[in-house]
Amino acid sequence: MRTALLQSSGHPGAVAENLEVLDAAAGRAAAAGAALLLAPEMFLTGYAIGDDIGRLAEPAYGDSADAIAELAGRHGLAIAYGYPERDGEAVFNSVQLISADGTRLANYRKTHLFGGFERDHFTPGERPVVQARLNGLTIGLLICYDVEFPENTRGHALAGTDLLLVPTALMHPFQFVAESLVPVRAFENQMYVAYANRVGREGEFDFAGLSTLAGPDGVARTRAGQAEELVLADVDPALLAVSREANPYLRDRRPALYGALT
């Protein structure tokens, strides 16, 4: 399944303009044969927008979700995008996956909030493993800092995730997460990991770019630089099967020894 990663910070604070950027990227991705487009963390509204996070937050079934469902159907590819989700008085840092026919397949709320900025503006999610089926693959969802906790990715591996989608807002000086940690997570859990980042300076933050899609062999199939970019790579179920047979991490686990870890 060809997968496209949109590396962009869009237009912070401007939802309509960000929908236009997403629409254009979906068109380019579809023309290149992609069946799935992943946009970064908080792409819908922008990340460093302060109290506008609460003002612009929408329900999972809000107007912007409807707009993205429409453009997914029009371009014929699935879309996963980051956004601030409002549920009553709570606001979550969320990612939603919408299929090529406009069906909402899954919605995940970030469970591990990074730094004072996120803790001031978001409520942490409580559901660690969220999955959906897409084009014969089991798709999992995490957000940015979540993937830096090995428990999260191992939970997905044990639940059968084939492709883990991670919209992110990785900042300097943490480039090693994109360069080294993400491929290692893919290898140690025998899955594909797609990691789509913001890029450039936004408020007090300087985003690192370097979006990547890593395979179960720990090799990056594509990697963006440090500019606005759309990159593509293929997720191959046949390679997953071969790699999982050759690297039996999950079969060789000894769970009885791990109780002290929690």
PDB file of N, CA and C in Angstrom, residues 54-93:
ATOM      1  N   GLY A  54      -8.276  25.712  22.232  1.00  0.00           N
ATOM      2  CA  GLY A  54      -9.619  25.480  22.752  1.00  0.00           C
ATOM      3  C   GLY A  54     -10.692  26.071  21.873  1.00  0.00           C
ATOM      4  N   ARG A  55     -10.429  27.246  21.303  1.00  0.00           N
ATOM      5  CA  ARG A  55     -11.420  27.907  20.462  1.00  0.00           C
ATOM      6  C   ARG A  55     -11.670  27.141  19.173  1.00  0.00           C
ATOM      7  N   LEU A  56     -10.604  26.560  18.602  1.00  0.00           N
ATOM      8  CA  LEU A  56     -10.710  25.887  17.311  1.00  0.00           C
ATOM      9  C   LEU A  56     -10.971  24.387  17.430  1.00  0.00           C
ATOM     10  N   ALA A  57     -10.949  23.849  18.644  1.00  0.00           N
ATOM     11  CA  ALA A  57     -11.168  22.414  18.822  1.00  0.00           C
ATOM     12  C   ALA A  57     -12.565  22.033  18.333  1.00  0.00           C
ATOM     13  N   GLU A  58     -12.656  20.855  17.711  1.00  0.00           N
ATOM     14  CA  GLU A  58     -13.922  20.364  17.152  1.00  0.00           C
ATOM     15  C   GLU A  58     -14.180  18.936  17.619  1.00  0.00           C
ATOM     16  N   PRO A  59     -15.434  18.525  17.637  1.00  0.00           N
ATOM     17  CA  PRO A  59     -15.724  17.111  17.893  1.00  0.00           C
ATOM     18  C   PRO A  59     -15.172  16.237  16.766  1.00  0.00           C
ATOM     19  N   ALA A  60     -15.014  14.959  17.055  1.00  0.00           N
ATOM     20  CA  ALA A  60     -14.519  14.019  16.041  1.00  0.00           C
ATOM     21  C   ALA A  60     -15.433  13.997  14.822  1.00  0.00           C
ATOM     22  N   TYR A  61     -16.719  14.316  14.996  1.00  0.00           N
ATOM     23  CA  TYR A  61     -17.678  14.343  13.896  1.00  0.00           C
ATOM     24  C   TYR A  61     -18.050  15.775  13.513  1.00  0.00           C
ATOM     25  N   GLY A  62     -17.076  16.685  13.638  1.00  0.00           N
ATOM     26  CA  GLY A  62     -17.331  18.083  13.376  1.00  0.00           C
ATOM     27  C   GLY A  62     -17.280  18.438  11.904  1.00  0.00           C
ATOM     28  N   ASP A  63     -17.401  19.736  11.634  1.00  0.00           N
ATOM     29  CA  ASP A  63     -17.449  20.224  10.256  1.00  0.00           C
ATOM     30  C   ASP A  63     -16.172  19.903   9.488  1.00  0.00           C
ATOM     31  N   SER A  64     -15.024  20.039  10.141  1.00  0.00           N
ATOM     32  CA  SER A  64     -13.766  19.768   9.442  1.00  0.00           C
ATOM     33  C   SER A  64     -13.625  18.289   9.117  1.00  0.00           C
ATOM     34  N   ALA A  65     -14.087  17.426  10.009  1.00  0.00           N
ATOM     35  CA  ALA A  65     -14.071  15.993   9.710  1.00  0.00           C
ATOM     36  C   ALA A  65     -14.930  15.694   8.491  1.00  0.00           C
ATOM     37  N   ASP A  66     -16.070  16.364   8.389  1.00  0.00           N
ATOM     38  CA  ASP A  66     -16.923  16.190   7.206  1.00  0.00           C
ATOM     39  C   ASP A  66     -16.202  16.655   5.947  1.00  0.00           C
ATOM     40  N   ALA A  67     -15.497  17.782   6.040  1.00  0.00           N
ATOM     41  CA  ALA A  67     -14.772  18.306   4.885  1.00  0.00           C
ATOM     42  C   ALA A  67     -13.666  17.356   4.452  1.00  0.00           C
ATOM     43  N   ILE A  68     -12.974  16.772   5.415  1.00  0.00           N
ATOM     44  CA  ILE A  68     -11.887  15.846   5.080  1.00  0.00           C
ATOM     45  C   ILE A  68     -12.456  14.547   4.526  1.00  0.00           C
ATOM     46  N   ALA A  69     -13.590  14.107   5.040  1.00  0.00           N
ATOM     47  CA  ALA A  69     -14.245  12.927   4.464  1.00  0.00           C
ATOM     48  C   ALA A  69     -14.607  13.169   3.011  1.00  0.00           C
ATOM     49  N   GLU A  70     -15.068  14.372   2.712  1.00  0.00           N
ATOM     50  CA  GLU A  70     -15.428  14.701   1.332  1.00  0.00           C
ATOM     51  C   GLU A  70     -14.207  14.684   0.421  1.00  0.00           C
ATOM     52  N   LEU A  71     -13.115  15.293   0.874  1.00  0.00           N
ATOM     53  CA  LEU A  71     -11.943  15.344  -0.010  1.00  0.00           C
ATOM     54  C   LEU A  71     -11.269  13.975  -0.109  1.00  0.00           C
ATOM     55  N   ALA A  72     -11.343  13.150   0.943  1.00  0.00           N
ATOM     56  CA  ALA A  72     -10.831  11.783   0.851  1.00  0.00           C
ATOM     57  C   ALA A  72     -11.588  11.011  -0.226  1.00  0.00           C
ATOM     58  N   GLY A  73     -12.913  11.152  -0.217  1.00  0.00           N
ATOM     59  CA  GLY A  73     -13.720  10.485  -1.239  1.00  0.00           C
ATOM     60  C   GLY A  73     -13.449  11.018  -2.627  1.00  0.00           C
ATOM     61  N   ARG A  74     -13.279  12.322  -2.733  1.00  0.00           N
ATOM     62  CA  ARG A  74     -13.049  12.934  -4.045  1.00  0.00           C
ATOM     63  C   ARG A  74     -11.715  12.496  -4.645  1.00  0.00           C
ATOM     64  N   HIS A  75     -10.683  12.342  -3.782  1.00  0.00           N
ATOM     65  CA  HIS A  75      -9.365  11.934  -4.276  1.00  0.00           C
ATOM     66  C   HIS A  75      -9.160  10.420  -4.250  1.00  0.00           C
ATOM     67  N   GLY A  76     -10.036   9.694  -3.554  1.00  0.00           N
ATOM     68  CA  GLY A  76      -9.953   8.243  -3.538  1.00  0.00           C
ATOM     69  C   GLY A  76      -8.807   7.689  -2.727  1.00  0.00           C
ATOM     70  N   LEU A  77      -8.514   8.309  -1.576  1.00  0.00           N
ATOM     71  CA  LEU A  77      -7.489   7.766  -0.688  1.00  0.00           C
ATOM     72  C   LEU A  77      -7.868   8.059   0.758  1.00  0.00           C
ATOM     73  N   ALA A  78      -7.360   7.223   1.665  1.00  0.00           N
ATOM     74  CA  ALA A  78      -7.596   7.425   3.092  1.00  0.00           C
ATOM     75  C   ALA A  78      -6.711   8.555   3.597  1.00  0.00           C
ATOM     76  N   ILE A  79      -7.179   9.238   4.642  1.00  0.00           N
ATOM     77  CA  ILE A  79      -6.441  10.359   5.219  1.00  0.00           C
ATOM     78  C   ILE A  79      -6.447  10.230   6.734  1.00  0.00           C
ATOM     79  N   ALA A  80      -5.262  10.390   7.337  1.00  0.00           N
ATOM     80  CA  ALA A  80      -5.130  10.491   8.788  1.00  0.00           C
ATOM     81  C   ALA A  80      -4.561  11.866   9.095  1.00  0.00           C
ATOM     82  N   TYR A  81      -5.174  12.579  10.033  1.00  0.00           N
ATOM     83  CA  TYR A  81      -4.764  13.957  10.296  1.00  0.00           C
ATOM     84  C   TYR A  81      -4.863  14.259  11.786  1.00  0.00           C
ATOM     85  N   GLY A  82      -3.955  15.113  12.255  1.00  0.00           N
ATOM     86  CA  GLY A  82      -3.969  15.538  13.638  1.00  0.00           C
ATOM     87  C   GLY A  82      -4.835  16.769  13.830  1.00  0.00           C
ATOM     88  N   TYR A  83      -5.532  16.836  14.986  1.00  0.00           N
ATOM     89  CA  TYR A  83      -6.424  17.959  15.262  1.00  0.00           C
ATOM     90  C   TYR A  83      -6.732  18.026  16.748  1.00  0.00           C
ATOM     91  N   PRO A  84      -7.168  19.196  17.257  1.00  0.00           N
ATOM     92  CA  PRO A  84      -7.629  19.277  18.643  1.00  0.00           C
ATOM     93  C   PRO A  84      -9.093  18.847  18.715  1.00  0.00           C
ATOM     94  N   GLU A  85      -9.356  17.827  19.496  1.00  0.00           N
ATOM     95  CA  GLU A  85     -10.703  17.257  19.582  1.00  0.00           C
ATOM     96  C   GLU A  85     -11.412  17.748  20.844  1.00  0.00           C
ATOM     97  N   ARG A  86     -12.580  18.319  20.668  1.00  0.00           N
ATOM     98  CA  ARG A  86     -13.378  18.728  21.821  1.00  0.00           C
ATOM     99  C   ARG A  86     -14.405  17.650  22.150  1.00  0.00           C
ATOM    100  N   ASP A  87     -14.452  17.298  23.438  1.00  0.00           N
ATOM    101  CA  ASP A  87     -15.467  16.376  23.937  1.00  0.00           C
ATOM    102  C   ASP A  87     -15.970  16.959  25.249  1.00  0.00           C
ATOM    103  N   GLY A  88     -17.096  17.665  25.200  1.00  0.00           N
ATOM    104  CA  GLY A  88     -17.572  18.381  26.376  1.00  0.00           C
ATOM    105  C   GLY A  88     -16.605  19.506  26.732  1.00  0.00           C
ATOM    106  N   GLU A  89     -16.146  19.543  27.968  1.00  0.00           N
ATOM    107  CA  GLU A  89     -15.196  20.569  28.406  1.00  0.00           C
ATOM    108  C   GLU A  89     -13.745  20.166  28.128  1.00  0.00           C
ATOM    109  N   ALA A  90     -13.511  18.916  27.802  1.00  0.00           N
ATOM    110  CA  ALA A  90     -12.146  18.425  27.591  1.00  0.00           C
ATOM    111  C   ALA A  90     -11.717  18.638  26.145  1.00  0.00           C
ATOM    112  N   VAL A  91     -10.419  18.916  25.980  1.00  0.00           N
ATOM    113  CA  VAL A  91      -9.813  19.010  24.651  1.00  0.00           C
ATOM    114  C   VAL A  91      -8.667  18.007  24.604  1.00  0.00           C
ATOM    115  N   PHE A  92      -8.661  17.180  23.567  1.00  0.00           N
ATOM    116  CA  PHE A  92      -7.652  16.149  23.387  1.00  0.00           C
ATOM    117  C   PHE A  92      -6.805  16.457  22.156  1.00  0.00           C
ATOM    118  N   ASN A  93      -5.558  16.052  22.199  1.00  0.00           N
ATOM    119  CA  ASN A  93      -4.673  16.083  21.030  1.00  0.00           C
ATOM    120  C   ASN A  93      -4.915  14.770  20.299  1.00  0.00           C
TER     121      ASN A  93
END
